Tab-separated table of C-alpha atoms and ligand atoms in Angstrom:
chain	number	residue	atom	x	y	z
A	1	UNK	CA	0.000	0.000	0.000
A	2	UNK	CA	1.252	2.995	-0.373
A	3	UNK	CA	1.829	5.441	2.307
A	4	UNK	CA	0.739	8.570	2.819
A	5	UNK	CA	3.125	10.568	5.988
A	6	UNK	CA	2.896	13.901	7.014
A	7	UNK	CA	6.309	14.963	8.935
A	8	UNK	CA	5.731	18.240	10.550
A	9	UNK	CA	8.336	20.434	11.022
A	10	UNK	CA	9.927	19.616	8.174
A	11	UNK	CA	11.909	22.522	7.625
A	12	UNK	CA	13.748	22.659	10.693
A	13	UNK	CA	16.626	20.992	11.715
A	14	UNK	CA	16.110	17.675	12.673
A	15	UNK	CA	12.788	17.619	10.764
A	16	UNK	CA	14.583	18.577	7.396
A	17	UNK	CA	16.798	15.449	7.851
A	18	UNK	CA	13.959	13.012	7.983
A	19	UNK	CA	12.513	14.103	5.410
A	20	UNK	CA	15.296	14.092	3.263
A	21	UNK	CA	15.765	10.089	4.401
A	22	UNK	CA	12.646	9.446	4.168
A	23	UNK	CA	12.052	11.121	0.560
A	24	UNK	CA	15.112	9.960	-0.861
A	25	UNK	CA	15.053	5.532	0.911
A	26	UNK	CA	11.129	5.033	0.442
A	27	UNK	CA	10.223	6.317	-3.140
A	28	UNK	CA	6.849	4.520	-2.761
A	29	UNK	CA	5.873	6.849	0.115
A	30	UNK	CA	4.514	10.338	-0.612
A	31	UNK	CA	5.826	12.874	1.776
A	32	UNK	CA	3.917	15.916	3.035
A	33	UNK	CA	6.205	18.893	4.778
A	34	UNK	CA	3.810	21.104	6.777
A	35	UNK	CA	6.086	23.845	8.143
A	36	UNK	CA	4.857	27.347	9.298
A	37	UNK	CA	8.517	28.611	8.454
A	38	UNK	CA	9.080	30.258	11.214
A	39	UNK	CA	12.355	32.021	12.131
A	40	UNK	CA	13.848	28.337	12.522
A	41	UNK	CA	12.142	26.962	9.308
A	42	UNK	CA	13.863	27.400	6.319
A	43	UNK	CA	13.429	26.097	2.701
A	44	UNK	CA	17.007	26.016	1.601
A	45	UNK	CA	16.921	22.705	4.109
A	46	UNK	CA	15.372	20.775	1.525
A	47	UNK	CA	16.382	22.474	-1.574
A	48	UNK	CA	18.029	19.075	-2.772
A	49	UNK	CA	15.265	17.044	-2.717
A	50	UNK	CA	12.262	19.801	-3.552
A	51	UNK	CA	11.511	18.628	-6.893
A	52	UNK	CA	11.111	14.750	-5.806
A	53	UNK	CA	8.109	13.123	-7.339
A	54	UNK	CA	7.215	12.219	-3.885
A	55	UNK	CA	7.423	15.219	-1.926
A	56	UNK	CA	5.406	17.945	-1.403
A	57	UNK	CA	5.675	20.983	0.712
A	58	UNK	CA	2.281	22.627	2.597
A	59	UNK	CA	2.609	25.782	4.191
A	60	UNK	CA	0.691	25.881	7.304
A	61	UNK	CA	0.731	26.461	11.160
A	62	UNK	CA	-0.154	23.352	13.255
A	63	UNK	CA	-2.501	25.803	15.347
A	64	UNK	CA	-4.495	26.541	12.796
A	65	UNK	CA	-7.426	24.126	13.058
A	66	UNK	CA	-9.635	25.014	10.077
A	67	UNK	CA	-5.993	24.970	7.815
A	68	UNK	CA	-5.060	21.331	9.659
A	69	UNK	CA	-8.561	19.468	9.080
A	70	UNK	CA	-8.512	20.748	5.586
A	71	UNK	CA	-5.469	19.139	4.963
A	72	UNK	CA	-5.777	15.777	6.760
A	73	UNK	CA	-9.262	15.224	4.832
A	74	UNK	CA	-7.619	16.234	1.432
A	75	UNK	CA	-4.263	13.870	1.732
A	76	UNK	CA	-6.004	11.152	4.466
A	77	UNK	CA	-2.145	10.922	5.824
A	78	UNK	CA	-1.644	7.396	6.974
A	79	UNK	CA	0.863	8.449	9.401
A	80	UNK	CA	2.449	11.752	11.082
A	81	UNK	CA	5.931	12.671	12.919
A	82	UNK	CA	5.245	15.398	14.252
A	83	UNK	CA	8.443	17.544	15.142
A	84	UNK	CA	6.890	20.873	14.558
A	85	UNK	CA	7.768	22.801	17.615
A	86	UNK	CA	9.235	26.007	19.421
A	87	UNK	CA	12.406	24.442	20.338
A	88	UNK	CA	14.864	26.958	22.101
A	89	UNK	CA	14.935	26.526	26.203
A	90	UNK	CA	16.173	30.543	26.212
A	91	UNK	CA	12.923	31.664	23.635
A	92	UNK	CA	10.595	29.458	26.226
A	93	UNK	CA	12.067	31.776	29.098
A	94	UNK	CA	11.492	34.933	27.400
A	95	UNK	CA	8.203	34.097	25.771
A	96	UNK	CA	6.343	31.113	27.349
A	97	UNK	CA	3.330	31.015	25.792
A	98	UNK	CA	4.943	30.749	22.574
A	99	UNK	CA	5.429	27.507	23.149
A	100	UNK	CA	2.256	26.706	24.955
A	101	UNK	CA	0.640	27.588	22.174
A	102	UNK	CA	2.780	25.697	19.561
A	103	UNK	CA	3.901	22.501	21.480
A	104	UNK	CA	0.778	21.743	23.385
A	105	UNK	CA	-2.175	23.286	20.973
A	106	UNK	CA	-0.420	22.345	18.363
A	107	UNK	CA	-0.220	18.912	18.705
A	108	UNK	CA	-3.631	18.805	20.406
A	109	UNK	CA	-4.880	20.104	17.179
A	110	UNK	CA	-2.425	17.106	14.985
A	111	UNK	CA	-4.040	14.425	17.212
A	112	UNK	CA	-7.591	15.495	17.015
A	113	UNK	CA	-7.420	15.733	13.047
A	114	UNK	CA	-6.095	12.028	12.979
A	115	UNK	CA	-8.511	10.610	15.434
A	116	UNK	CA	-11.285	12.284	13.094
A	117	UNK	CA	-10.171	11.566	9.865
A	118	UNK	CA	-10.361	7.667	10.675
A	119	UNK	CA	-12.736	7.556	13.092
A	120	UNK	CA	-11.192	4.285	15.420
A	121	UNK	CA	-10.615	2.351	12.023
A	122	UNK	CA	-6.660	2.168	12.986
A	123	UNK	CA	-4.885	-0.420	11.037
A	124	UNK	CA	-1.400	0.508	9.383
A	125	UNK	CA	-1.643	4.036	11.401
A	126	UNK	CA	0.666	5.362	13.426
A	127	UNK	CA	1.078	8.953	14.958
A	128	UNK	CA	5.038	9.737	15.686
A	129	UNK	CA	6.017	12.000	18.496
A	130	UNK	CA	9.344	13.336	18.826
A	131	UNK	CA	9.964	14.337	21.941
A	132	UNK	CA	13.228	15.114	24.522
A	133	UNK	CA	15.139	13.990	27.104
A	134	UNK	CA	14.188	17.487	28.947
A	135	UNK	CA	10.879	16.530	30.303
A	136	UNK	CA	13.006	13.994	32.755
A	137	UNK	CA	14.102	16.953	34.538
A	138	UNK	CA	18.002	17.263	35.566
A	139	UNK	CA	20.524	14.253	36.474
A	140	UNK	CA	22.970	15.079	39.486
A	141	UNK	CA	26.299	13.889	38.831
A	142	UNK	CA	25.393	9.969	38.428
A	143	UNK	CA	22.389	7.914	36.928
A	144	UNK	CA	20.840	7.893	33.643
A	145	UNK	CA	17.527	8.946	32.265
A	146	UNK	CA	15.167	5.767	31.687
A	147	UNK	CA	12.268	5.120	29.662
A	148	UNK	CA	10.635	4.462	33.422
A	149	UNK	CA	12.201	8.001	34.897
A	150	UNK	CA	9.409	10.240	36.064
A	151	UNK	CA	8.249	13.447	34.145
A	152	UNK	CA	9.970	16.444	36.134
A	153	UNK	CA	10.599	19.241	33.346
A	154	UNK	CA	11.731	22.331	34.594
A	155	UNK	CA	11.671	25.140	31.562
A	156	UNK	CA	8.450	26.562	30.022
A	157	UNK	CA	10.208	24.842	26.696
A	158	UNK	CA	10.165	20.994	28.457
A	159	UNK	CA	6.768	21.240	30.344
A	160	UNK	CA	5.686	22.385	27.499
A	161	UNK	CA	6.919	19.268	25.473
A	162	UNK	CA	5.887	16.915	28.722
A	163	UNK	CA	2.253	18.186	28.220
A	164	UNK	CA	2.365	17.279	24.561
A	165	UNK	CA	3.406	14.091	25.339
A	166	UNK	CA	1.285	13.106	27.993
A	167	UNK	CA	-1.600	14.253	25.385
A	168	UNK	CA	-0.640	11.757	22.899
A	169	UNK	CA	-0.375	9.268	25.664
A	170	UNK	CA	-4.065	10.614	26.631
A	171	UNK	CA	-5.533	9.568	23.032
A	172	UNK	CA	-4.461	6.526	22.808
A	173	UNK	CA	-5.769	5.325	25.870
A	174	UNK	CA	-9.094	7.165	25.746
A	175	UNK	CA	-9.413	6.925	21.734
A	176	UNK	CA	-7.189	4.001	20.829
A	177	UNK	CA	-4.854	6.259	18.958
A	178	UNK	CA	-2.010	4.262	17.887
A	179	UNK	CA	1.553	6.099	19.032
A	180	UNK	CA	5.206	6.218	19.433
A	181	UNK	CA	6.819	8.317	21.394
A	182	UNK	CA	10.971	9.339	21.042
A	183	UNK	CA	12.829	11.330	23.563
A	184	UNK	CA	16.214	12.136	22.336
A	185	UNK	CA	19.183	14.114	23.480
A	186	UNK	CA	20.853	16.988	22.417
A	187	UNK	CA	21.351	16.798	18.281
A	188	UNK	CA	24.297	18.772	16.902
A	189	UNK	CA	24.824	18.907	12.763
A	190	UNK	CA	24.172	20.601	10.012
A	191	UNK	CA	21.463	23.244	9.017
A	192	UNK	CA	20.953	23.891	13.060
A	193	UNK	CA	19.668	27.382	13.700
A	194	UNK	CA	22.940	29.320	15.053
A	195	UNK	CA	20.797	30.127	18.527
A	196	UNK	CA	21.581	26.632	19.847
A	197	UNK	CA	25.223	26.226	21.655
A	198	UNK	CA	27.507	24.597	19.068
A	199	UNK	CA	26.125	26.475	16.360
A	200	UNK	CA	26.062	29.285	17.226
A	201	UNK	CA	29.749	29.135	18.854
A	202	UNK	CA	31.167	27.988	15.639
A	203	UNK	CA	29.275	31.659	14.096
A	204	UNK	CA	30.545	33.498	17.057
A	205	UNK	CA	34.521	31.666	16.091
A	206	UNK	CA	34.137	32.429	12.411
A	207	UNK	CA	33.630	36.389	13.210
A	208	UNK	CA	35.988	36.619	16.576
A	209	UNK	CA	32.926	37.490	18.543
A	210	UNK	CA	32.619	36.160	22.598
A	211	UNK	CA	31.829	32.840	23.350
A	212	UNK	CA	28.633	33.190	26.095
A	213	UNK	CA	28.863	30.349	28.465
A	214	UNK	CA	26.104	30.133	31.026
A	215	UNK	CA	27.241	30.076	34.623
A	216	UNK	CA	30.366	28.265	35.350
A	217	UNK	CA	30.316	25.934	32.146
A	218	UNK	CA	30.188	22.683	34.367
A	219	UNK	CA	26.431	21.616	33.037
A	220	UNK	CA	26.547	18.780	31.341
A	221	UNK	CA	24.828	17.439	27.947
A	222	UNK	CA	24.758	14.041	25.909
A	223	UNK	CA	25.062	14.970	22.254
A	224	UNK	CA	24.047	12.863	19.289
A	225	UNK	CA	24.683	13.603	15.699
A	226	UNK	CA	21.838	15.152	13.782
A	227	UNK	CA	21.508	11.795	11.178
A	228	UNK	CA	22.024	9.311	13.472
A	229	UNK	CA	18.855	10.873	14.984
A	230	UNK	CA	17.040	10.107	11.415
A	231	UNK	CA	17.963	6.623	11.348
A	232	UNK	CA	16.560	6.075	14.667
A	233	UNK	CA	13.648	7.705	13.898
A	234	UNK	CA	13.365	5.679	10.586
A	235	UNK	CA	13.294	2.244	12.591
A	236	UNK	CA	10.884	3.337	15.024
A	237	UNK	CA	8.484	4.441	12.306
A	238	UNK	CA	9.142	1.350	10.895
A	239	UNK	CA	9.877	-1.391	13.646
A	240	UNK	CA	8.482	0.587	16.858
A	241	UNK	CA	5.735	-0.915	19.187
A	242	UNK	CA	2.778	1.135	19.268
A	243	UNK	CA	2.368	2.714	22.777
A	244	UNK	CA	6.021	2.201	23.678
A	245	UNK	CA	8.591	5.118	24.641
A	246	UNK	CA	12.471	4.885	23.234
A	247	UNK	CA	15.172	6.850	24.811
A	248	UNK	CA	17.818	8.248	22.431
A	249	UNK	CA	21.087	9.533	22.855
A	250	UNK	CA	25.012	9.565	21.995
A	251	UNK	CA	26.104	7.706	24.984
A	252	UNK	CA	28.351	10.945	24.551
A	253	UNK	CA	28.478	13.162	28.061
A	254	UNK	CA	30.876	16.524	27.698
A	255	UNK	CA	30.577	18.994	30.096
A	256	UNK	CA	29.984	22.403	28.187
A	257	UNK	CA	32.797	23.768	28.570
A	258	UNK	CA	35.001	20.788	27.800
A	259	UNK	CA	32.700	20.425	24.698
A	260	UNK	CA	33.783	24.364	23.793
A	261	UNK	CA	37.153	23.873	24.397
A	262	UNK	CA	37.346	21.118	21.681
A	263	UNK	CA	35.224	23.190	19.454
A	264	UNK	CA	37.819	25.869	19.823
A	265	UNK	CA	40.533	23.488	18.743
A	266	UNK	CA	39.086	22.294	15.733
A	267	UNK	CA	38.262	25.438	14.406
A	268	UNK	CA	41.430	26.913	15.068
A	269	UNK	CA	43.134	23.726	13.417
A	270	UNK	CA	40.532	24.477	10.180
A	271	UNK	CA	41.122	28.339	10.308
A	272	UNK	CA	44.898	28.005	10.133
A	273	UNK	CA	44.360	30.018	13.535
A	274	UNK	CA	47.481	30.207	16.337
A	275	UNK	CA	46.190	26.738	18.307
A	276	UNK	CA	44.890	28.860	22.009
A	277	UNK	CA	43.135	31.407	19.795
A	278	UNK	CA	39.618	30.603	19.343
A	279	UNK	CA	39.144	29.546	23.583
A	280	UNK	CA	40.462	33.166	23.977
A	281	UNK	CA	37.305	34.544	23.327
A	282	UNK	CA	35.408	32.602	25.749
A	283	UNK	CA	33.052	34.524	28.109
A	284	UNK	CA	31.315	33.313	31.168
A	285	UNK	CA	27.863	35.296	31.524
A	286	UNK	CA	25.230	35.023	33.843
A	287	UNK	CA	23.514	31.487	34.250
A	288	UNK	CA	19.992	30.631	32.575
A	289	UNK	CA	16.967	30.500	35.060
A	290	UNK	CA	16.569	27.135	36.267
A	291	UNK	CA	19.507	25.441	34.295
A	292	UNK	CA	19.230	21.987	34.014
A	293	UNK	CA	22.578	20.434	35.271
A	294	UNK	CA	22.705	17.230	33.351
A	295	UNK	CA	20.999	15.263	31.134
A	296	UNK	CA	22.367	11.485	29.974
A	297	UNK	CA	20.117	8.896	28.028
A	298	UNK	CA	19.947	5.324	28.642
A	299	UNK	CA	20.040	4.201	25.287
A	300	UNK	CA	20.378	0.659	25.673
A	301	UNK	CA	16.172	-0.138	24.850
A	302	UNK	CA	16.293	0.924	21.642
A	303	UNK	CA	19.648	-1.165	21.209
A	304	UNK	CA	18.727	-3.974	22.350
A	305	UNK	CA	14.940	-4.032	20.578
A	306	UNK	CA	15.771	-2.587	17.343
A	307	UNK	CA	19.555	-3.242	16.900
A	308	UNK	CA	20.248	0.733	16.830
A	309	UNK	CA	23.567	2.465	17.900
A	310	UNK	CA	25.152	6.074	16.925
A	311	UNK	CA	27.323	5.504	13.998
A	312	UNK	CA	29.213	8.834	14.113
A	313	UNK	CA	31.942	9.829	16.968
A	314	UNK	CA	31.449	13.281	18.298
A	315	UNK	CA	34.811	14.147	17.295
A	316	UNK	CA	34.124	12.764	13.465
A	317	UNK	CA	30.671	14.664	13.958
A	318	UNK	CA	32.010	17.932	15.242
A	319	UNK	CA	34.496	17.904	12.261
A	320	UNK	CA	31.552	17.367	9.908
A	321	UNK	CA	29.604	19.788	11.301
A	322	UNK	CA	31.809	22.607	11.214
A	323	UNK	CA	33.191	21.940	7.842
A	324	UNK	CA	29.373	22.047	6.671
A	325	UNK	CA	29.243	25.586	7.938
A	326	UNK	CA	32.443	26.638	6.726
A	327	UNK	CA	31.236	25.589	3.498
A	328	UNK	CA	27.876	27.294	3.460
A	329	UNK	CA	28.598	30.684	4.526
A	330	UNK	CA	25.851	32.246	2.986
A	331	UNK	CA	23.494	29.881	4.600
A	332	UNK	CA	24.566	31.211	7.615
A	333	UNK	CA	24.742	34.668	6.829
A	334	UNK	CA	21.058	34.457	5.484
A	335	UNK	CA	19.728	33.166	9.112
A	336	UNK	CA	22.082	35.676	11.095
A	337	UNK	CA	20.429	38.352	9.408
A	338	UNK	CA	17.510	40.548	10.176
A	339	UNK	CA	15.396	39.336	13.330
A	340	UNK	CA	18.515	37.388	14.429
A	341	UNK	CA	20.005	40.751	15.274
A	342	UNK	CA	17.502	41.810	18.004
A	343	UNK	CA	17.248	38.224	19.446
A	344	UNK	CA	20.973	38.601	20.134
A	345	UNK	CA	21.384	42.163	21.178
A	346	UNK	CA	18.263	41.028	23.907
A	347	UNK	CA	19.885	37.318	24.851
A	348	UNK	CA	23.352	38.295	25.074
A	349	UNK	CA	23.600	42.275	25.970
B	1	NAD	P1	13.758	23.617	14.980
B	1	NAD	O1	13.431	24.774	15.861
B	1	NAD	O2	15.041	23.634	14.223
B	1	NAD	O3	12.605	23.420	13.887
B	1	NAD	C1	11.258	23.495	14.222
B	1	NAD	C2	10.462	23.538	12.913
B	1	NAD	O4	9.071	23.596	13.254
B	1	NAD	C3	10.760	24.776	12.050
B	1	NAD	O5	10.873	24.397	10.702
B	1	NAD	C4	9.539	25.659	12.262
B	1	NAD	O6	9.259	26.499	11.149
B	1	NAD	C5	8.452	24.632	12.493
B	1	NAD	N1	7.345	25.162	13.275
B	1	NAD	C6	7.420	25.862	14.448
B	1	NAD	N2	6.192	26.220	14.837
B	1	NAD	C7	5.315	25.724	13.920
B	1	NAD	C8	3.910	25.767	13.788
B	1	NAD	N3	3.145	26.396	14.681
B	1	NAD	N4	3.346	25.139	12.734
B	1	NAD	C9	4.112	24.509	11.808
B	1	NAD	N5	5.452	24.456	11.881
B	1	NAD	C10	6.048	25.070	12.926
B	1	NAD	O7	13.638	22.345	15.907
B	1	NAD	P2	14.520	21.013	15.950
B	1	NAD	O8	15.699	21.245	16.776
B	1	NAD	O9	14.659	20.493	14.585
B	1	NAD	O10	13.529	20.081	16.788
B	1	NAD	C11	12.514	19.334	16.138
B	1	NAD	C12	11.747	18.531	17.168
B	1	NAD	O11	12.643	17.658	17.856
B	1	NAD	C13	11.082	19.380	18.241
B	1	NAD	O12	9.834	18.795	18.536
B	1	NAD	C14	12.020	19.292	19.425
B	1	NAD	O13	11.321	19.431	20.643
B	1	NAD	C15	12.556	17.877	19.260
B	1	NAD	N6	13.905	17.642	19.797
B	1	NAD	C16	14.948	18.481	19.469
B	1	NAD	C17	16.223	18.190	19.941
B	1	NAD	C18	17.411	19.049	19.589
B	1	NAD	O14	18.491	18.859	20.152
B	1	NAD	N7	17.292	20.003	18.667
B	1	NAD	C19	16.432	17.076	20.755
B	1	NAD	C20	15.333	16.258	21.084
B	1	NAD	C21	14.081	16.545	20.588
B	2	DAU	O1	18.178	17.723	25.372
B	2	DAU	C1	17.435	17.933	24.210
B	2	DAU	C2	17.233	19.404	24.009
B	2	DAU	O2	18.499	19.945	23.646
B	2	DAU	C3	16.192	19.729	22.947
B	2	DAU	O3	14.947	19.264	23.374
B	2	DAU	C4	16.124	21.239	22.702
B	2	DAU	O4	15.233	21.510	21.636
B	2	DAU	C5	17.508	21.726	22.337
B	2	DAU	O5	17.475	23.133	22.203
B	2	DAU	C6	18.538	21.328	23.400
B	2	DAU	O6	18.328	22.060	24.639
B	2	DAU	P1	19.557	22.658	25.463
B	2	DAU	O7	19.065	23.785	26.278
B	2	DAU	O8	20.321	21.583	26.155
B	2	DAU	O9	20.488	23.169	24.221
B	2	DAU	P2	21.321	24.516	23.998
B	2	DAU	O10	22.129	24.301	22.748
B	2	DAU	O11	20.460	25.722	24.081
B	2	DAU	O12	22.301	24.531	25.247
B	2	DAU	C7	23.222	23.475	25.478
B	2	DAU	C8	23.978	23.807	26.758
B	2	DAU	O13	24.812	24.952	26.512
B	2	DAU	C9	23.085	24.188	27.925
B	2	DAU	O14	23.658	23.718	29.136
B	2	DAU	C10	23.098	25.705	27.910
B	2	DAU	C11	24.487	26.029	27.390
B	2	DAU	N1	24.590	27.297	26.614
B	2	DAU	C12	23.728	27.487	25.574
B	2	DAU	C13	23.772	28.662	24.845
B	2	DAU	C14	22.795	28.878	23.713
B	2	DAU	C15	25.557	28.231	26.921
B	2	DAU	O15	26.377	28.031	27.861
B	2	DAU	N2	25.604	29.392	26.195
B	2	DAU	C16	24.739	29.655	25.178
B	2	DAU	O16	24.827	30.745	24.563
């Protein structure tokens, strides 16, 4: 049969990488992208594959109901993964209900279009939810988030995303909907919108400007590379069982500022900079409210059950990932521009 799958979020960072797997490995699929294009959506993500027979790009915010129905009852997806979000912890501090509105309505909105487009008839349908490891709260120096660990978020951004999962949770036990959930650790690669750390560090390297570290730098994040994320996605859409959670994550801790401190290295190494020239420009600035100390993924579930593992090292990934940028300076100069500027000058100054 052939399959009909909405991804939301498309244009976004991870969201632009499943696509492109999915568009490019499963020809016999069609492919819907329904992206608002906000500041973090961007159609130059996907310009490789925007001519594919099997692709097609809707323009459309998951809030708005009336746009949403019209669009399930039109293509009768078969299936959604649904990454459309507001996904940056320092926006959610600054403007909460942003992401109330987005993350939770949103997805309220996705779930209630599926359940009435097929009405309990459920076979070969699936609704994808890609979640994070945020809505676990914060690790103290040992243990491991769990597929079992308890719900504890802490930022607008992660109770935000805790709500939205516990509503997909909600319809399938009250309507039957069948789900997947994924919550996954920090993703680092290319096409990430320079507001997020390693990002927008290697912008800040490239033009000499300070390095912002919150607080004392000793937080601590478990980083997975950006298309290793797509794969795993790709088997759980594929091989996941319905209702069940999978954890995913590098099995890749680095304190922040250890993680900077290699960043500085390699670009130095790639700029032909003096090695001890990039970490110059580091600059501790005051903490973000209610900073989560650490986060760390048990992976080992969606090992074991689906044979999955990272395939990338962070160093190999890092050195990807800022050669990509090197190499696509106008991509970067395109996002750094206009709004960008204010969001900055009111983050950072
Ligand atoms: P992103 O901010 O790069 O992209 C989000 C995309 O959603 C953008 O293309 C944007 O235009 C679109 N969007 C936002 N609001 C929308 C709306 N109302 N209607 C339609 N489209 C809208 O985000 P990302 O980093 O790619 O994250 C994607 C998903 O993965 C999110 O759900 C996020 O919570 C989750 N996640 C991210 C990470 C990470 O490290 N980046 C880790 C785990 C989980
Ligand atoms: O864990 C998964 C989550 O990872 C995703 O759900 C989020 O969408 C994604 O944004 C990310 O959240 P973080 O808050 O961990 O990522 P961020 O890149 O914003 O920050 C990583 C760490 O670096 C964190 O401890 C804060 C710190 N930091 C960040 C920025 C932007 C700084 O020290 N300085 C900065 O300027």
């Amino acid at each position: 049969m052939k399959k009909s799958i909405l991804v939301t979020g498309g244009a976004g960072f991870i969201g632009s990488h499943v696509v492109r797997r999915f568009v490019n490995k499963y020809p016999e699929y069609s492919i819907f992208n329904l992206d608002a294009l906000t500041y973090a959506g961007n159609m130059e993500n996907l310009k490789d594959i925007e001519h594919k027979e099997n692709y097609t790009f809707l323009h459309g915010d998951i809030t708005d109901e009336v746009f949403v129905n019209s669009i399930f009852e039109k293509y009768r997806f078969d299936s959604i993964i649904h990454l459309a979000a507001e996904s940056h912890v320092d926006r959610s501090i600054t403007d909460p209900l942003a992401f109330a509105k987005t993350n939770i309505l949103g997805t309220m909105i996705l779930l209630n279009a599926f359940k009435e487009l097929w009405k309990g008839n459920w076979e070969e349908k699936l609704f994808y939810h890609i979640s994070t490891d945020e809505v676990y709260g914060s690790l103290g120096e040992n243990g491991l988030f769990e597929e079992t660990t308890p719900y504890d978020p802490n930022s607008p951004y992660s109770a935000s995303k805790a709500s939205s999962d516990h509503f997909v949770r909600a319809y399938g036990e009250t309507y039957g909907l069948p789900f997947v959930i994924t919550n996954c650790s920090n993703n680092y690669g290319q096409n990430q919108f320079p507001e997020k750390l390693i990002p927008l560090f290697i912008h800040n390297i490239i033009n000499n400007k300070p390095l912002p570290v919150y607080g004392d730098g000793n937080y601590t994040r478990d980083w997975l590379y950006v298309i290793d994320h797509a794969i795993a996605i790709d088997l759980v859409f594929h091989q996941g069982i319905l209702t069940d959670t999978y954890n995913i994550g590098g099995f890749n801790e680095w304190k922040n500022i250890d993680l900077v401190k290699l960043l500085c290295q390699q670009m130095d190494e790639k700029l032909g900079r003096a090695i001890g020239s990039s970490s110059q420009l580091i600059a501790y600035v005051k903490d973000r409210p209610g900073h989560d100390l650490r986060y760390a993924i048990d992976a080992s579930k969606i090992n074991k059950e689906l044979g999955w593992n990272p395939t990338v090292t962070f160093e190999e990934g890092l050195s990807k990932t800022i050669d990509w940028y090197l190499g696509n300076k106008e991509w970067l100069a395109n996002v750094t521009s206009g709004n960008y500027q204010n969001y900055y000058k009111e983050q950072y100054q």
